């Protein structure tokens, strides 16, 4: 894949990957878009509800993790790289219950640098980057937040 392909082509390809993973398909996760360095995923509350009628914590964690994975995968593909991306570690904070559809929004952490990440990947065939994903909540505050380190390895 090359820079000449639009992000929409890559987003559609990411959606196909998500649909091929049975647990993800059961959660009905959809790629919602990519703009200004932020990749968004959404999933209906009805498919991710717990016994209290709000979002299941495992679903929140999964959607945020997958949004980080999708962001890193997209940035690599837009740069013309084919890579396997993994979450190396993460920390999740649940800040408020979610009573609406899940909407994970992932972006590079403040200290992360895409240019350095991509240059390292080009040189070594592997690289890592820190990502933050959030579930929007009330009054502009996140209801949940994931901080994670994602690693990419060149496919051989």
mmCIF file of C-alpha atoms in Angstrom, residues 23-152:
data_model
loop_
_atom_site.group_PDB
_atom_site.id
_atom_site.type_symbol
_atom_site.label_atom_id
_atom_site.label_comp_id
_atom_site.label_asym_id
_atom_site.label_seq_id
_atom_site.Cartn_x
_atom_site.Cartn_y
_atom_site.Cartn_z
ATOM 1 C CA UNK A 23 -14.737 -11.670 19.497
ATOM 2 C CA UNK A 24 -14.492 -8.300 17.764
ATOM 3 C CA UNK A 25 -17.288 -9.174 15.340
ATOM 4 C CA UNK A 26 -19.495 -10.121 18.309
ATOM 5 C CA UNK A 27 -18.845 -6.669 19.818
ATOM 6 C CA UNK A 28 -19.941 -5.103 16.480
ATOM 7 C CA UNK A 29 -16.973 -2.718 16.404
ATOM 8 C CA UNK A 30 -16.925 -0.318 13.469
ATOM 9 C CA UNK A 31 -14.215 2.027 12.206
ATOM 10 C CA UNK A 32 -15.803 5.466 12.623
ATOM 11 C CA UNK A 33 -13.106 7.577 10.971
ATOM 12 C CA UNK A 34 -9.713 9.222 11.031
ATOM 13 C CA UNK A 35 -9.091 12.960 11.206
ATOM 14 C CA UNK A 36 -6.448 15.252 12.696
ATOM 15 C CA UNK A 37 -4.350 12.321 13.920
ATOM 16 C CA UNK A 38 -7.251 10.707 15.807
ATOM 17 C CA UNK A 39 -8.669 7.314 14.845
ATOM 18 C CA UNK A 40 -12.178 6.554 16.115
ATOM 19 C CA UNK A 41 -13.952 3.241 16.614
ATOM 20 C CA UNK A 42 -17.509 2.730 17.823
ATOM 21 C CA UNK A 43 -19.542 -0.177 19.104
ATOM 22 C CA UNK A 44 -23.197 -0.357 20.143
ATOM 23 C CA UNK A 45 -23.952 -0.443 23.845
ATOM 24 C CA UNK A 46 -26.517 -3.214 23.251
ATOM 25 C CA UNK A 47 -23.734 -5.639 22.210
ATOM 26 C CA UNK A 48 -21.435 -4.558 25.064
ATOM 27 C CA UNK A 49 -23.725 -4.104 28.075
ATOM 28 C CA UNK A 50 -23.130 -5.445 31.574
ATOM 29 C CA UNK A 51 -25.552 -6.504 34.325
ATOM 30 C CA UNK A 52 -25.972 -2.864 35.448
ATOM 31 C CA UNK A 53 -27.115 -1.643 32.030
ATOM 32 C CA UNK A 54 -23.934 0.236 31.201
ATOM 33 C CA UNK A 55 -20.864 -0.561 29.119
ATOM 34 C CA UNK A 56 -18.977 -3.711 30.107
ATOM 35 C CA UNK A 57 -15.464 -2.781 31.266
ATOM 36 C CA UNK A 58 -13.887 -5.492 29.145
ATOM 37 C CA UNK A 59 -15.572 -4.052 26.073
ATOM 38 C CA UNK A 60 -14.355 -0.535 26.887
ATOM 39 C CA UNK A 61 -10.822 -1.854 27.280
ATOM 40 C CA UNK A 62 -11.069 -3.877 24.061
ATOM 41 C CA UNK A 63 -12.427 -1.022 21.948
ATOM 42 C CA UNK A 64 -9.763 1.378 23.249
ATOM 43 C CA UNK A 65 -7.001 -1.199 22.675
ATOM 44 C CA UNK A 66 -8.241 -1.888 19.150
ATOM 45 C CA UNK A 67 -8.416 1.833 18.392
ATOM 46 C CA UNK A 68 -4.729 2.130 19.309
ATOM 47 C CA UNK A 69 -3.874 -0.915 17.202
ATOM 48 C CA UNK A 70 -5.850 0.504 14.265
ATOM 49 C CA UNK A 71 -4.189 3.920 14.577
ATOM 50 C CA UNK A 72 -0.674 2.476 14.504
ATOM 51 C CA UNK A 73 -1.572 0.091 11.673
ATOM 52 C CA UNK A 74 -3.098 2.944 9.659
ATOM 53 C CA UNK A 75 -0.096 5.236 10.107
ATOM 54 C CA UNK A 76 2.242 2.452 8.975
ATOM 55 C CA UNK A 77 0.085 1.673 5.931
ATOM 56 C CA UNK A 78 -0.159 5.348 4.983
ATOM 57 C CA UNK A 79 3.657 5.425 5.039
ATOM 58 C CA UNK A 80 3.789 2.388 2.734
ATOM 59 C CA UNK A 81 4.742 -0.239 5.343
ATOM 60 C CA UNK A 82 3.233 -3.681 5.894
ATOM 61 C CA UNK A 83 3.575 -4.626 9.557
ATOM 62 C CA UNK A 84 2.170 -6.714 12.359
ATOM 63 C CA UNK A 85 1.138 -4.460 15.252
ATOM 64 C CA UNK A 86 0.730 -5.611 18.840
ATOM 65 C CA UNK A 87 -0.097 -3.977 22.153
ATOM 66 C CA UNK A 88 2.971 -4.464 24.355
ATOM 67 C CA UNK A 89 1.457 -3.109 27.541
ATOM 68 C CA UNK A 90 -1.378 -0.895 28.637
ATOM 69 C CA UNK A 91 -3.018 0.723 31.618
ATOM 70 C CA UNK A 92 -6.757 1.396 31.749
ATOM 71 C CA UNK A 93 -8.577 3.823 34.009
ATOM 72 C CA UNK A 94 -12.363 3.588 34.317
ATOM 73 C CA UNK A 95 -13.558 7.026 35.382
ATOM 74 C CA UNK A 96 -17.353 6.963 34.946
ATOM 75 C CA UNK A 97 -20.041 4.524 33.781
ATOM 76 C CA UNK A 98 -20.951 4.651 30.098
ATOM 77 C CA UNK A 99 -24.655 4.460 29.219
ATOM 78 C CA UNK A 100 -24.328 5.065 25.489
ATOM 79 C CA UNK A 101 -22.534 3.537 22.535
ATOM 80 C CA UNK A 102 -18.794 3.020 22.947
ATOM 81 C CA UNK A 103 -16.640 5.514 21.027
ATOM 82 C CA UNK A 104 -12.906 5.008 21.421
ATOM 83 C CA UNK A 105 -10.685 7.797 20.129
ATOM 84 C CA UNK A 106 -6.955 7.019 19.822
ATOM 85 C CA UNK A 107 -4.046 9.337 19.165
ATOM 86 C CA UNK A 108 -0.323 9.361 19.739
ATOM 87 C CA UNK A 109 0.665 10.270 23.296
ATOM 88 C CA UNK A 110 1.936 13.829 23.757
ATOM 89 C CA UNK A 111 5.580 12.703 23.941
ATOM 90 C CA UNK A 112 5.295 10.355 20.940
ATOM 91 C CA UNK A 113 6.689 11.297 17.541
ATOM 92 C CA UNK A 114 5.324 9.622 14.405
ATOM 93 C CA UNK A 115 8.338 10.698 12.320
ATOM 94 C CA UNK A 116 10.746 9.008 14.745
ATOM 95 C CA UNK A 117 8.531 5.912 14.936
ATOM 96 C CA UNK A 118 8.344 5.572 11.144
ATOM 97 C CA UNK A 119 12.065 6.271 10.659
ATOM 98 C CA UNK A 120 12.939 3.649 13.276
ATOM 99 C CA UNK A 121 10.617 1.162 11.606
ATOM 100 C CA UNK A 122 12.154 1.865 8.182
ATOM 101 C CA UNK A 123 15.662 1.361 9.557
ATOM 102 C CA UNK A 124 15.163 -1.592 11.912
ATOM 103 C CA UNK A 125 11.965 -3.289 10.758
ATOM 104 C CA UNK A 126 10.487 -2.748 14.206
ATOM 105 C CA UNK A 127 9.464 0.206 16.341
ATOM 106 C CA UNK A 128 7.259 1.181 19.252
ATOM 107 C CA UNK A 129 5.059 4.157 20.051
ATOM 108 C CA UNK A 130 2.908 5.282 22.966
ATOM 109 C CA UNK A 131 -0.796 5.846 22.292
ATOM 110 C CA UNK A 132 -3.655 7.229 24.376
ATOM 111 C CA UNK A 133 -7.257 6.169 23.740
ATOM 112 C CA UNK A 134 -10.302 7.684 25.397
ATOM 113 C CA UNK A 135 -14.004 6.936 25.742
ATOM 114 C CA UNK A 136 -15.769 10.308 25.843
ATOM 115 C CA UNK A 137 -17.823 11.030 28.935
ATOM 116 C CA UNK A 138 -19.754 13.919 30.424
ATOM 117 C CA UNK A 139 -18.713 17.584 30.208
ATOM 118 C CA UNK A 140 -15.754 16.879 27.915
ATOM 119 C CA UNK A 141 -14.095 14.524 30.420
ATOM 120 C CA UNK A 142 -13.218 10.938 29.481
ATOM 121 C CA UNK A 143 -15.284 8.104 30.971
ATOM 122 C CA UNK A 144 -12.343 5.730 30.421
ATOM 123 C CA UNK A 145 -8.758 6.115 29.273
ATOM 124 C CA UNK A 146 -6.116 3.691 28.041
ATOM 125 C CA UNK A 147 -2.403 4.450 27.885
ATOM 126 C CA UNK A 148 -0.555 1.854 25.859
ATOM 127 C CA UNK A 149 2.667 1.026 24.108
ATOM 128 C CA UNK A 150 2.247 -0.529 20.696
ATOM 129 C CA UNK A 151 4.976 -2.333 18.790
ATOM 130 C CA UNK A 152 5.251 -3.005 15.070
#
